[in-house]
Amino acid sequence: MDAIHRQEHACINLEEALLNLGTAIQLLTQFSMDSMLDLLPDNAQADEIMMQHYRDMVKICGSLQLTKENLNTTWNKSYGKGNGGTYWNGDLDDGRPRGNMPYYCPNGWVRFSLNVCSDNNFDKKYSDWGYLYHGTQGKFVGSILTSGLRGSKGLCYCGSEESAVYFSPSIEYSGHPRYSSIEYNPETRKWIQLVLQCRVNPIHIWKIGGETMCCKEFGINVDKNVSNNALEVLIKPNAFEPKTGHKFLRDAVVCTGVMMRVSNKHPLDIDFWWNQSHSYMKRWHLLEFKVDPNLLNEVKRKRYIVSHWKRCDNIRFFFYKAIGDP
């Protein structure tokens, strides 16, 4: 079954996705702060770095509001057939260089564009940088997300022990629950996943490698556009800050958009590549994390608090008091 058919159940309506933007902001803030805590050295510089990151995240959250001044709404798009979505087959052939890196339609996803700089300046700085994706579960999500605030420097902290930062040309690969957790929004009764869309300077690509998600073992093909042998792109840190012990990427990565996939059904009930095989799902412990969202009605009737629900590794519920219709 090809990738287009597998995503027919995923929402590609921009207006519907906007209803989940508040939840996305909460998630991004949580993911980014947690990831920075994992990277920081245990020294006097840590508090200063965390405060700066918090200020950066406030700016990022502000740039995701629905105002023309703060959000580059021109480049907000839904991708896929129907509902006014943007769609193309194969590598996009629009005359833009993108570092000779292919750009495939992120079918079934919606992009919220970050206002990195003016369109004219963006073309001057980043026209020859290609598109790659990074999941929101990784330890680098915070520094990658705020890299766009650093202008042409595009700094991305990597920590003192890391040897490379991983990206993928396939948003479907980055959308595996290991990289992009499955979240339920009780306000809209929708399931969402988030992935970062980045522009990457191709001269800093260190290595292109095959998938590391055991797909070969189970005979699974991830993406019809990208070979399983080319699903991971590694970029090594190219600079070092002796005061903090941080390695980082300079002039290499800039986060330009937040990608969101929204669905009415739990993603484990949709025919994505990572649930083609029951054995494969069992291998990644994806069978244990189904929670019935209708529990909320039962909770409301019994006047319990939603925070009593069990927290699972792959799914989080935001904590609301069960008052009114979610």
Coordinates of C-alpha atoms in Angstrom, one line a residue:
M1 CA 0.0 0.0 0.0
D2 CA 1.6 3.3 -1.0
A3 CA 2.3 6.3 1.2
I4 CA -0.5 8.4 -0.3
H5 CA -3.2 5.9 0.5
R6 CA -1.8 5.3 4.0
Q7 CA -2.4 9.0 4.8
E8 CA -5.9 9.5 3.6
H9 CA -7.2 9.4 7.1
A10 CA -4.8 12.2 8.3
C11 CA -6.2 15.7 8.4
I12 CA -4.7 18.1 5.9
N13 CA -7.1 21.0 6.6
L14 CA -5.2 24.1 7.8
E15 CA -8.1 25.6 9.6
E16 CA -8.7 22.4 11.6
A17 CA -5.0 22.2 12.5
L18 CA -5.1 25.8 13.8
L19 CA -7.5 24.7 16.5
N20 CA -4.7 22.5 17.9
L21 CA -2.0 25.3 17.8
G22 CA -2.3 26.0 21.5
T23 CA -1.6 22.4 22.3
A24 CA 1.3 22.4 19.9
I25 CA 2.8 25.4 21.7
Q26 CA 2.6 23.7 25.1
L27 CA 4.2 20.6 23.7
L28 CA 7.0 22.5 22.0
T29 CA 7.8 24.4 25.1
Q30 CA 7.8 21.3 27.2
F31 CA 9.9 19.3 24.7
S32 CA 12.4 22.1 24.2
M33 CA 13.0 22.8 27.9
D34 CA 13.4 19.1 28.7
S35 CA 15.9 18.7 25.9
M36 CA 18.0 21.6 26.9
L37 CA 18.2 20.2 30.5
D38 CA 19.6 17.0 29.0
L39 CA 22.3 18.8 27.1
L40 CA 23.5 21.4 29.6
P41 CA 26.8 20.9 31.5
D42 CA 26.7 21.0 35.3
N43 CA 28.4 24.3 35.8
A44 CA 27.8 28.0 36.5
Q45 CA 26.8 28.7 32.8
A46 CA 23.8 26.3 32.9
D47 CA 21.4 28.7 34.5
E48 CA 22.3 31.5 32.1
I49 CA 21.9 29.2 29.1
M50 CA 18.5 28.0 30.3
M51 CA 17.2 31.5 30.9
Q52 CA 18.3 32.5 27.4
H53 CA 16.6 29.5 26.0
Y54 CA 13.4 30.3 27.9
R55 CA 13.5 33.8 26.4
D56 CA 14.0 32.4 23.0
M57 CA 11.0 30.0 23.5
V58 CA 8.8 33.0 24.5
K59 CA 9.7 34.5 21.1
I60 CA 9.0 31.3 19.3
C61 CA 5.6 30.9 20.9
G62 CA 4.9 34.5 20.0
S63 CA 5.8 33.9 16.4
L64 CA 3.2 31.0 16.3
Q65 CA 0.3 33.4 16.9
L66 CA -2.2 34.2 14.1
T67 CA -1.0 37.8 13.4
K68 CA 0.6 38.9 10.2
E69 CA 3.4 40.7 12.2
N70 CA 4.5 37.6 14.0
L71 CA 3.7 34.6 11.7
N72 CA 4.8 34.3 8.2
T73 CA 1.3 33.2 7.2
T74 CA 2.2 33.3 3.5
W75 CA 4.0 30.0 3.9
N76 CA 1.5 28.3 6.2
K77 CA 0.4 25.3 4.1
S78 CA -1.6 22.1 4.2
Y79 CA -0.1 19.3 2.1
G80 CA -2.1 16.6 0.3
K81 CA -4.9 16.1 -2.2
G82 CA -8.2 17.8 -1.3
N83 CA -9.2 20.6 1.2
G84 CA -7.1 23.1 -0.8
G85 CA -3.9 21.3 0.0
T86 CA -0.6 21.7 -1.9
Y87 CA 0.5 18.5 -3.6
W88 CA 3.2 17.3 -6.0
N89 CA 4.7 14.0 -7.1
G90 CA 8.4 13.3 -6.6
D91 CA 11.1 15.9 -6.1
L92 CA 9.7 19.4 -6.4
D93 CA 10.8 21.0 -9.7
D94 CA 10.2 24.7 -9.2
G95 CA 13.7 26.0 -10.1
R96 CA 14.9 26.7 -6.6
P97 CA 18.3 25.2 -5.9
R98 CA 18.0 23.9 -2.2
G99 CA 21.5 22.7 -2.3
N100 CA 20.6 20.0 -4.9
M101 CA 18.7 18.2 -2.1
P102 CA 15.3 16.7 -3.1
Y103 CA 12.2 18.1 -1.5
Y104 CA 9.2 15.7 -1.5
C105 CA 5.6 16.7 -0.6
P106 CA 5.0 16.2 3.1
N107 CA 1.6 14.7 2.3
G108 CA -0.9 14.7 5.1
W109 CA 0.9 17.3 7.2
V110 CA 0.3 21.0 7.9
R111 CA 3.2 23.5 8.2
F112 CA 3.2 26.5 10.5
S113 CA 6.0 28.7 9.2
L114 CA 8.3 30.5 11.5
N115 CA 9.1 34.1 10.6
V116 CA 12.9 33.7 10.5
C117 CA 13.5 36.9 8.5
S118 CA 12.0 38.7 5.5
D119 CA 11.3 36.7 2.4
N120 CA 14.0 38.6 0.4
N121 CA 16.6 38.1 3.1
F122 CA 15.6 34.4 3.5
D123 CA 16.2 33.8 -0.2
K124 CA 19.6 35.4 0.0
K125 CA 20.7 33.5 3.1
Y126 CA 19.1 30.1 2.7
S127 CA 18.1 29.5 -0.9
D128 CA 20.8 26.9 -1.3
W129 CA 20.0 25.1 1.9
G130 CA 17.9 21.9 1.6
Y131 CA 14.9 20.6 3.6
L132 CA 15.4 18.0 6.3
Y133 CA 13.2 17.0 9.3
H134 CA 13.8 16.4 13.0
G135 CA 11.4 14.7 15.4
T136 CA 10.2 16.5 18.5
Q137 CA 11.3 13.6 20.9
G138 CA 15.0 14.1 20.4
K139 CA 17.3 15.8 22.8
F140 CA 18.2 18.5 20.3
V141 CA 14.7 19.8 19.6
G142 CA 15.1 22.8 21.9
S143 CA 18.3 24.2 20.3
I144 CA 17.1 23.4 16.8
L145 CA 13.8 25.1 17.4
T146 CA 15.4 28.3 18.5
S147 CA 18.2 28.3 15.9
G148 CA 16.2 30.5 13.6
L149 CA 16.3 33.3 16.2
R150 CA 20.1 33.5 15.8
G151 CA 20.0 34.9 12.3
S152 CA 22.6 33.8 9.9
K153 CA 24.6 32.1 12.6
G154 CA 22.0 29.4 13.0
L155 CA 23.5 28.0 16.2
C156 CA 22.4 24.6 17.5
Y157 CA 23.9 23.4 20.8
C158 CA 24.8 19.8 20.8
G159 CA 26.3 19.1 24.2
S160 CA 29.8 18.0 25.1
E161 CA 29.5 14.3 24.5
E162 CA 27.5 14.2 21.2
S163 CA 29.2 13.4 17.9
A164 CA 26.4 14.2 15.4
V165 CA 22.8 15.5 15.1
Y166 CA 20.5 13.4 13.1
F167 CA 18.0 14.6 10.5
S168 CA 15.9 12.9 7.8
P169 CA 14.8 13.8 4.3
S170 CA 11.6 11.8 5.0
I171 CA 9.0 13.4 7.2
E172 CA 7.4 9.9 7.4
Y173 CA 10.5 8.5 9.0
S174 CA 10.7 11.4 11.5
G175 CA 7.0 10.8 12.2
H176 CA 7.7 7.4 13.8
P177 CA 6.4 7.6 17.4
R178 CA 9.9 7.1 18.7
Y179 CA 10.8 10.4 17.2
S180 CA 7.4 12.2 17.2
S181 CA 5.2 11.3 20.1
I182 CA 1.5 10.7 19.7
E183 CA -0.5 13.3 21.7
Y184 CA -4.2 13.6 22.3
N185 CA -5.9 17.0 22.6
P186 CA -9.1 16.6 24.6
E187 CA -10.3 20.0 23.7
T188 CA -10.6 19.1 20.0
R189 CA -10.7 15.3 20.4
K190 CA -7.9 15.0 17.9
W191 CA -4.6 13.2 17.8
I192 CA -1.6 15.2 16.8
Q193 CA 2.1 14.7 16.0
L194 CA 4.7 17.4 15.6
V195 CA 7.9 17.4 13.5
L196 CA 10.4 20.3 12.9
Q197 CA 11.1 21.3 9.4
C198 CA 14.6 22.7 8.9
R199 CA 16.8 24.1 6.2
V200 CA 20.2 22.6 6.3
N201 CA 23.4 23.9 4.8
P202 CA 24.5 20.9 2.6
I203 CA 28.2 21.6 3.0
H204 CA 27.9 20.6 6.6
I205 CA 26.4 17.2 6.0
W206 CA 28.8 14.6 7.3
K207 CA 27.2 11.3 6.5
I208 CA 24.1 9.9 4.9
G209 CA 23.1 6.5 6.4
G210 CA 20.4 3.9 6.4
E211 CA 17.4 3.6 8.7
T212 CA 18.1 2.4 12.3
M213 CA 14.5 1.4 13.1
C214 CA 14.8 -2.3 12.3
C215 CA 12.8 -1.9 9.1
K216 CA 14.9 -4.3 7.1
E217 CA 14.4 -7.0 9.7
F218 CA 10.6 -6.8 9.2
G219 CA 10.6 -6.1 5.4
I220 CA 9.2 -2.6 5.8
N221 CA 9.7 0.2 3.2
V222 CA 9.4 3.6 5.0
D223 CA 8.9 6.1 2.2
K224 CA 8.3 5.6 -1.5
N225 CA 10.5 8.7 -2.3
V226 CA 13.5 7.9 -0.1
S227 CA 15.5 4.6 0.0
N228 CA 15.7 2.9 3.4
N229 CA 19.5 3.2 2.9
A230 CA 19.3 7.1 2.9
L231 CA 16.9 7.9 5.6
E232 CA 19.3 9.4 8.1
V233 CA 21.5 12.5 7.6
L234 CA 24.2 13.2 10.1
I235 CA 25.7 16.6 10.8
K236 CA 28.7 16.9 13.1
P237 CA 29.2 19.9 15.4
N238 CA 31.7 22.4 13.8
A239 CA 32.3 24.7 16.7
F240 CA 33.1 24.6 20.4
E241 CA 32.4 26.9 23.3
P242 CA 35.1 26.4 26.0
K243 CA 33.2 28.3 28.8
T244 CA 30.2 25.9 28.7
G245 CA 31.8 22.8 27.2
H246 CA 29.2 22.9 24.4
K247 CA 29.7 21.7 20.9
F248 CA 27.4 23.3 18.4
L249 CA 26.5 23.8 14.8
R250 CA 27.3 27.1 13.3
D251 CA 25.8 28.3 9.9
A252 CA 24.4 24.8 9.4
V253 CA 20.8 24.5 10.5
V254 CA 17.8 26.8 10.8
C255 CA 14.3 25.7 11.9
T256 CA 11.8 27.3 9.5
G257 CA 8.5 25.5 10.3
V258 CA 6.6 23.3 12.7
M259 CA 4.9 20.4 11.0
M260 CA 1.7 19.0 12.4
R261 CA -0.3 15.9 11.6
V262 CA -3.9 15.8 12.9
S263 CA -6.2 12.8 12.8
N264 CA -9.6 11.8 14.2
K265 CA -8.4 8.3 14.7
H266 CA -5.6 7.2 16.9
P267 CA -2.5 7.0 14.6
L268 CA -2.1 3.3 15.5
D269 CA -5.4 2.7 13.8
I270 CA -4.3 4.4 10.6
D271 CA -2.2 2.5 8.0
F272 CA 1.1 4.4 8.4
W273 CA 4.3 2.6 7.6
W274 CA 5.2 1.8 11.2
N275 CA 2.1 -0.2 11.8
Q276 CA 2.1 -2.4 8.7
S277 CA 3.4 -5.3 10.9
H278 CA 2.0 -6.4 14.2
S279 CA 5.4 -7.8 15.0
Y280 CA 7.1 -4.5 14.2
M281 CA 4.7 -2.6 16.5
K282 CA 5.4 -5.1 19.2
R283 CA 9.1 -4.6 18.7
W284 CA 8.8 -0.9 19.4
H285 CA 6.2 -1.3 22.2
L286 CA 3.5 0.5 20.2
L287 CA 0.7 -1.9 21.2
E288 CA 0.7 -1.0 24.9
F289 CA -0.1 2.7 24.5
K290 CA -3.7 2.8 23.3
V291 CA -5.9 4.8 25.6
D292 CA -9.6 5.4 24.9
P293 CA -10.2 9.2 24.8
N294 CA -13.9 8.5 25.7
L295 CA -12.6 7.8 29.2
L296 CA -13.0 11.6 29.6
N297 CA -16.8 11.3 29.6
E298 CA -16.6 8.6 32.3
V299 CA -14.2 10.7 34.3
K300 CA -16.6 13.7 34.0
R301 CA -19.6 11.7 35.2
K302 CA -17.7 10.4 38.2
R303 CA -16.2 13.9 38.9
Y304 CA -12.7 12.7 38.9
I305 CA -9.7 14.7 37.8
V306 CA -8.1 13.8 34.5
S307 CA -4.7 13.9 36.0
H308 CA -5.4 10.5 37.6
W309 CA -5.0 8.9 34.2
K310 CA -2.0 6.8 33.8
R311 CA 0.9 8.5 32.0
C312 CA 2.4 6.5 29.2
D313 CA 5.7 6.8 27.4
N314 CA 4.3 7.4 24.0
I315 CA 1.2 9.3 24.8
R316 CA 0.5 12.2 27.1
F317 CA -2.8 13.8 28.1
F318 CA -2.8 17.4 29.2
F319 CA -4.2 17.8 32.7
Y320 CA -7.6 19.4 32.7
K321 CA -10.3 19.3 35.3
A322 CA -13.2 17.5 33.8
I323 CA -15.7 20.4 33.7
G324 CA -17.8 21.0 30.6
D325 CA -17.6 19.3 27.2
P326 CA -14.0 19.0 26.1

